[in-house]
Structures are given as structure tokens and as C-alpha cells.
Amino acid sequence: MVPSTTRRAIVAVMAGLSTSPVVPSSAQAPTVIRLGVLSDFSGPYRDWSGPTTLACVQQAVEEMRVLRPELRVEVLQADHQNKPDVGVNTAREWFDRRGVDAIVDVNNSAVGLAVSSVAREKNKVFLASGASTAALTGAQCSPNTVHWTYDTYMLAKSTSQAMVRNGGDSWFFITADYAFGHQIERDATQFVRQAGGRVLGAVRYPFPQTTDFSSQMLQAQASGAKVLALANAGNDTVNCVKQAQEFGLGRRGIRVALMLAYLTDIHTMGLQTAQSLVLAESFYWDLNDRTRAFMDRVRGRLAGNSLNQMNAGGYAATLHYLKAVADMDAVRAKASGLETVLRMKAMPTDDDCFGPGSIRADGRKLHPAYLFEVKKPEESKAPFDYYKLVGTTPAEEAFRPMAEGGCPLV
């Protein structure tokens, strides 16, 4: 059953409609490309996903309307409720009855893998900007899926290797018991060991029922590890950081590593709590002139919120998809998601959020990864001025080598 929150948000793409001549009824109706933003609009990840990603997708559509006014686009939205069955049912409803051509976002790895399978079955397109599992370009890759923004391999590599190099050679994991948590714990464990570190233990907790992490904090403390790694996201990450501070883990010399966190999480924690945390992201609004220019353009849609890498990925993936549609024409794009993705891979990418890049044969979008340290309160000079850049991993090194992924497409 499709969630009741599903509704159509038609974006301004009907330029000049009021002055257009009446089209005879015998004329063929214009082809409309339909995008579906499938995300968390009401659950634990709402504050850093659904509404803001939707705003960024709408921004991309508006920019393409200016470039190609003949291209007509509609945007729908729905809440997957972090449940694979809800995500699958919504995807089928959209593809079969609503004429949706591409689904964007899906900020849950289990839901993302399920939606990727449906998109392949229906020969549609899945633009994954929120799902983080590297399996989307590995054993479960699809010729109809493009994986933008980040994945567990990139996050684990950037953060864990830096922490070990700086003396954090013994680790303990607190892991959310679902696909993302499992995979990023596995990936980070691999990189910790490759760098000469050790993993002393791990504990998994049920998601999304857990809010009290007292037991997990005591286990981390008892392990003797120098690094507490949080293999979770959203409100769980925020709660863990706050409770680690309450338990005095920092005073005991235990550093906290964020396997996945966003600028919006740092804002929720506050700089007093989050200062000196280290995390990896592929986008930051204040990174360079182009990212600042994008922030200026989209600011009016954000209702006072800031952007994170997932939101930026929704914008960039949508923009590149629509460029490919315009290049091949909307009729052909609607007929075959596979052909549209092939065109996306053949075209170089370039946008203000990620700069120039490319899409590999396995569907992995390539761009640099950045390691940031959270500023101290006195170092921040403006709202959302939270990060210091401490390292950059080039695009060709940031993501898992294609030969190691096991993708049957390559």
C-alpha cells in the first residue's frame, strides 16, 4: 500500500503556458518526465533528508527549465518510512501507475537495494543520493542505478585511516542493526587493520527502537579502546555523541569517530558538544566559490536549514539525469531507463556541488572525498560555519576500485 503522504509536487516547468496557443486535441501531448523523491519525510532522518533533498531536486529542475524550457518535468514525493516493503510498494505504484521515470534519494540502504531491484525490473532509473551501501555498485549493482554522493567504502576509508594514523589504533564499534551499519562496520574494520590497528569489540542495537545507549557506552569504556566508532546515522549518532560526553569518554582518552554524519547533525549537537570530531563528507557548502554559489541559489528553499552532502547529491544527480534526457530526447528517455543511464555514463559530470567528475561502468559517481574537523565554538564566524578541511582524497582513490567490487556489469 502506498503511504498516505504520497502526493504530487509539480515543479515550475510549464513556462509560458498562459500565453501558449491552444493545442488541437488531435495533437500529441507533450512528453513529461516524472521524478519521484523517495525519502524520510517523518522519521528519524527527516531533518537531514526528505524536505531538504526535495528542495534541491526542485532547484535542479528549475535550473534545467531555464536551460531547456521545452523539457517538462514533474516531481512527486513519498515517505518510505525506513521500511523496504513500503519503498518497494511505492516504487511499483510510481512506475506502473504514475508514469515515474526516475526515483531519487532513498536514504536507507535496505530500502535502496530493494528499490534498485524494482527499477531494473521495470527498466526505470534509480538515482541513489542517500543510500550508502557500497553493494549498490558491488555484487548488487544494476545497469539502471547511479550511486551518487558517498558510500560505506569511502566513509570508512577516509575516517578510519586518518584516525589510526593519529594514534587511534584500537577500536570499539556501536553499530545500528541494519544493512548500512553492518557494512560500514565491516569496511572500517578492514581499513583499521590494514593501517595497523585492532578492533577490540562491537555491539549492535535494534533500530529504530533505541534511544538510551548507556549499556553500549559502558561496554565501549570497558573494552579499553582508544576510538569509539559510531556505525549509525541521524538521531542515533547525535544521541551517541551526547551520551559519550555525559559518560566522560573524552576525559578517559577515548575519541569518537563518526562513520556517517552530516553538517545538520553537527548543528543539532552544537559546537560545544561536537568540537574536534572528525568526519568525511563529499560536499560542504563553504568549500569553494562554486559550493557557496549553489548555497546562495537554493537558500530561499531551505526554510533556514543548511545543506548536507545527501541533499547536494540529490541536486547533482537530478541535474545530470535531466541533461542526459535533454541530450537524447524525453521520448527515448521514458522508453528506456537503461539507455538513459548509459547516456549519463557517457557524459562527463559537472555541477556546482561536486565540480567535474564521471560515472563508472558499475554506476559509481566519482568525485573527491574530504576529511573535516569540527571547529571549536570560538572558531565559527557565521551560521553553519562548522568545518575545517584537514584532508582531501582524490576522486580516483576515494571509492572502491571497480575490480574489487564484484559488480557483474564489469
PDB file of N, CA and C in Angstrom, residues 294-331:
ATOM      1  N   PHE A 294      26.074  27.814  -5.099  1.00  0.00           N
ATOM      2  CA  PHE A 294      24.892  26.952  -5.046  1.00  0.00           C
ATOM      3  C   PHE A 294      24.083  27.219  -3.784  1.00  0.00           C
ATOM      4  N   MET A 295      24.758  27.382  -2.665  1.00  0.00           N
ATOM      5  CA  MET A 295      24.054  27.664  -1.415  1.00  0.00           C
ATOM      6  C   MET A 295      23.250  28.951  -1.539  1.00  0.00           C
ATOM      7  N   ASP A 296      23.805  29.952  -2.192  1.00  0.00           N
ATOM      8  CA  ASP A 296      23.087  31.216  -2.375  1.00  0.00           C
ATOM      9  C   ASP A 296      21.829  31.012  -3.219  1.00  0.00           C
ATOM     10  N   ARG A 297      21.918  30.164  -4.255  1.00  0.00           N
ATOM     11  CA  ARG A 297      20.766  29.949  -5.131  1.00  0.00           C
ATOM     12  C   ARG A 297      19.640  29.190  -4.435  1.00  0.00           C
ATOM     13  N   VAL A 298      19.982  28.230  -3.611  1.00  0.00           N
ATOM     14  CA  VAL A 298      18.969  27.341  -3.040  1.00  0.00           C
ATOM     15  C   VAL A 298      18.493  27.798  -1.663  1.00  0.00           C
ATOM     16  N   ARG A 299      19.161  28.775  -1.100  1.00  0.00           N
ATOM     17  CA  ARG A 299      18.895  29.177   0.283  1.00  0.00           C
ATOM     18  C   ARG A 299      17.416  29.479   0.535  1.00  0.00           C
ATOM     19  N   GLY A 300      16.767  30.137  -0.405  1.00  0.00           N
ATOM     20  CA  GLY A 300      15.372  30.512  -0.213  1.00  0.00           C
ATOM     21  C   GLY A 300      14.423  29.335  -0.111  1.00  0.00           C
ATOM     22  N   ARG A 301      14.847  28.151  -0.533  1.00  0.00           N
ATOM     23  CA  ARG A 301      14.005  26.961  -0.463  1.00  0.00           C
ATOM     24  C   ARG A 301      14.183  26.180   0.835  1.00  0.00           C
ATOM     25  N   LEU A 302      15.147  26.566   1.671  1.00  0.00           N
ATOM     26  CA  LEU A 302      15.583  25.703   2.762  1.00  0.00           C
ATOM     27  C   LEU A 302      14.938  25.983   4.109  1.00  0.00           C
ATOM     28  N   ALA A 303      14.142  27.014   4.214  1.00  0.00           N
ATOM     29  CA  ALA A 303      13.445  27.341   5.469  1.00  0.00           C
ATOM     30  C   ALA A 303      14.418  27.444   6.648  1.00  0.00           C
ATOM     31  N   GLY A 304      15.580  28.050   6.396  1.00  0.00           N
ATOM     32  CA  GLY A 304      16.544  28.260   7.468  1.00  0.00           C
ATOM     33  C   GLY A 304      17.476  27.105   7.729  1.00  0.00           C
ATOM     34  N   ASN A 305      17.300  25.976   7.037  1.00  0.00           N
ATOM     35  CA  ASN A 305      18.182  24.826   7.232  1.00  0.00           C
ATOM     36  C   ASN A 305      19.436  24.967   6.386  1.00  0.00           C
ATOM     37  N   SER A 306      20.423  24.138   6.682  1.00  0.00           N
ATOM     38  CA  SER A 306      21.613  24.109   5.856  1.00  0.00           C
ATOM     39  C   SER A 306      21.594  22.861   4.985  1.00  0.00           C
ATOM     40  N   LEU A 307      22.617  22.716   4.159  1.00  0.00           N
ATOM     41  CA  LEU A 307      22.720  21.593   3.235  1.00  0.00           C
ATOM     42  C   LEU A 307      23.721  20.571   3.740  1.00  0.00           C
ATOM     43  N   ASN A 308      23.465  19.313   3.444  1.00  0.00           N
ATOM     44  CA  ASN A 308      24.484  18.296   3.645  1.00  0.00           C
ATOM     45  C   ASN A 308      24.766  17.596   2.323  1.00  0.00           C
ATOM     46  N   GLN A 309      25.675  16.634   2.363  1.00  0.00           N
ATOM     47  CA  GLN A 309      26.105  16.001   1.128  1.00  0.00           C
ATOM     48  C   GLN A 309      24.975  15.223   0.438  1.00  0.00           C
ATOM     49  N   MET A 310      24.070  14.635   1.207  1.00  0.00           N
ATOM     50  CA  MET A 310      22.968  13.903   0.605  1.00  0.00           C
ATOM     51  C   MET A 310      22.058  14.821  -0.197  1.00  0.00           C
ATOM     52  N   ASN A 311      21.725  15.981   0.372  1.00  0.00           N
ATOM     53  CA  ASN A 311      20.889  16.950  -0.334  1.00  0.00           C
ATOM     54  C   ASN A 311      21.583  17.407  -1.621  1.00  0.00           C
ATOM     55  N   ALA A 312      22.870  17.708  -1.519  1.00  0.00           N
ATOM     56  CA  ALA A 312      23.627  18.136  -2.693  1.00  0.00           C
ATOM     57  C   ALA A 312      23.645  17.040  -3.755  1.00  0.00           C
ATOM     58  N   GLY A 313      23.749  15.780  -3.301  1.00  0.00           N
ATOM     59  CA  GLY A 313      23.724  14.664  -4.244  1.00  0.00           C
ATOM     60  C   GLY A 313      22.401  14.565  -4.983  1.00  0.00           C
ATOM     61  N   GLY A 314      21.295  14.851  -4.286  1.00  0.00           N
ATOM     62  CA  GLY A 314      20.003  14.843  -4.948  1.00  0.00           C
ATOM     63  C   GLY A 314      19.930  15.878  -6.057  1.00  0.00           C
ATOM     64  N   TYR A 315      20.473  17.062  -5.794  1.00  0.00           N
ATOM     65  CA  TYR A 315      20.522  18.118  -6.809  1.00  0.00           C
ATOM     66  C   TYR A 315      21.386  17.695  -7.998  1.00  0.00           C
ATOM     67  N   ALA A 316      22.602  17.262  -7.708  1.00  0.00           N
ATOM     68  CA  ALA A 316      23.556  16.986  -8.782  1.00  0.00           C
ATOM     69  C   ALA A 316      23.125  15.798  -9.634  1.00  0.00           C
ATOM     70  N   ALA A 317      22.622  14.736  -8.998  1.00  0.00           N
ATOM     71  CA  ALA A 317      22.175  13.565  -9.748  1.00  0.00           C
ATOM     72  C   ALA A 317      20.989  13.913 -10.640  1.00  0.00           C
ATOM     73  N   THR A 318      20.053  14.695 -10.102  1.00  0.00           N
ATOM     74  CA  THR A 318      18.897  15.107 -10.892  1.00  0.00           C
ATOM     75  C   THR A 318      19.319  15.967 -12.075  1.00  0.00           C
ATOM     76  N   LEU A 319      20.217  16.912 -11.838  1.00  0.00           N
ATOM     77  CA  LEU A 319      20.663  17.801 -12.903  1.00  0.00           C
ATOM     78  C   LEU A 319      21.325  17.011 -14.032  1.00  0.00           C
ATOM     79  N   HIS A 320      22.197  16.061 -13.676  1.00  0.00           N
ATOM     80  CA  HIS A 320      22.885  15.287 -14.710  1.00  0.00           C
ATOM     81  C   HIS A 320      21.905  14.378 -15.449  1.00  0.00           C
ATOM     82  N   TYR A 321      20.972  13.794 -14.713  1.00  0.00           N
ATOM     83  CA  TYR A 321      19.946  12.957 -15.352  1.00  0.00           C
ATOM     84  C   TYR A 321      19.153  13.767 -16.374  1.00  0.00           C
ATOM     85  N   LEU A 322      18.723  14.964 -16.003  1.00  0.00           N
ATOM     86  CA  LEU A 322      17.933  15.780 -16.923  1.00  0.00           C
ATOM     87  C   LEU A 322      18.769  16.262 -18.110  1.00  0.00           C
ATOM     88  N   LYS A 323      20.048  16.485 -17.903  1.00  0.00           N
ATOM     89  CA  LYS A 323      20.923  16.816 -19.033  1.00  0.00           C
ATOM     90  C   LYS A 323      20.968  15.651 -20.029  1.00  0.00           C
ATOM     91  N   ALA A 324      21.055  14.424 -19.497  1.00  0.00           N
ATOM     92  CA  ALA A 324      21.065  13.249 -20.367  1.00  0.00           C
ATOM     93  C   ALA A 324      19.733  13.100 -21.097  1.00  0.00           C
ATOM     94  N   VAL A 325      18.628  13.330 -20.392  1.00  0.00           N
ATOM     95  CA  VAL A 325      17.302  13.266 -21.018  1.00  0.00           C
ATOM     96  C   VAL A 325      17.201  14.276 -22.151  1.00  0.00           C
ATOM     97  N   ALA A 326      17.642  15.512 -21.892  1.00  0.00           N
ATOM     98  CA  ALA A 326      17.595  16.545 -22.922  1.00  0.00           C
ATOM     99  C   ALA A 326      18.476  16.195 -24.107  1.00  0.00           C
ATOM    100  N   ASP A 327      19.593  15.542 -23.847  1.00  0.00           N
ATOM    101  CA  ASP A 327      20.536  15.192 -24.902  1.00  0.00           C
ATOM    102  C   ASP A 327      19.969  14.103 -25.816  1.00  0.00           C
ATOM    103  N   MET A 328      19.184  13.168 -25.241  1.00  0.00           N
ATOM    104  CA  MET A 328      18.681  12.044 -26.037  1.00  0.00           C
ATOM    105  C   MET A 328      17.218  12.195 -26.422  1.00  0.00           C
ATOM    106  N   ASP A 329      16.488  13.142 -25.869  1.00  0.00           N
ATOM    107  CA  ASP A 329      15.079  13.497 -26.014  1.00  0.00           C
ATOM    108  C   ASP A 329      14.231  12.687 -25.046  1.00  0.00           C
ATOM    109  N   ALA A 330      13.169  13.338 -24.567  1.00  0.00           N
ATOM    110  CA  ALA A 330      12.362  12.795 -23.475  1.00  0.00           C
ATOM    111  C   ALA A 330      11.643  11.512 -23.861  1.00  0.00           C
ATOM    112  N   VAL A 331      11.236  11.376 -25.113  1.00  0.00           N
ATOM    113  CA  VAL A 331      10.503  10.179 -25.536  1.00  0.00           C
ATOM    114  C   VAL A 331      11.386   8.942 -25.383  1.00  0.00           C
TER     115      VAL A 331
END
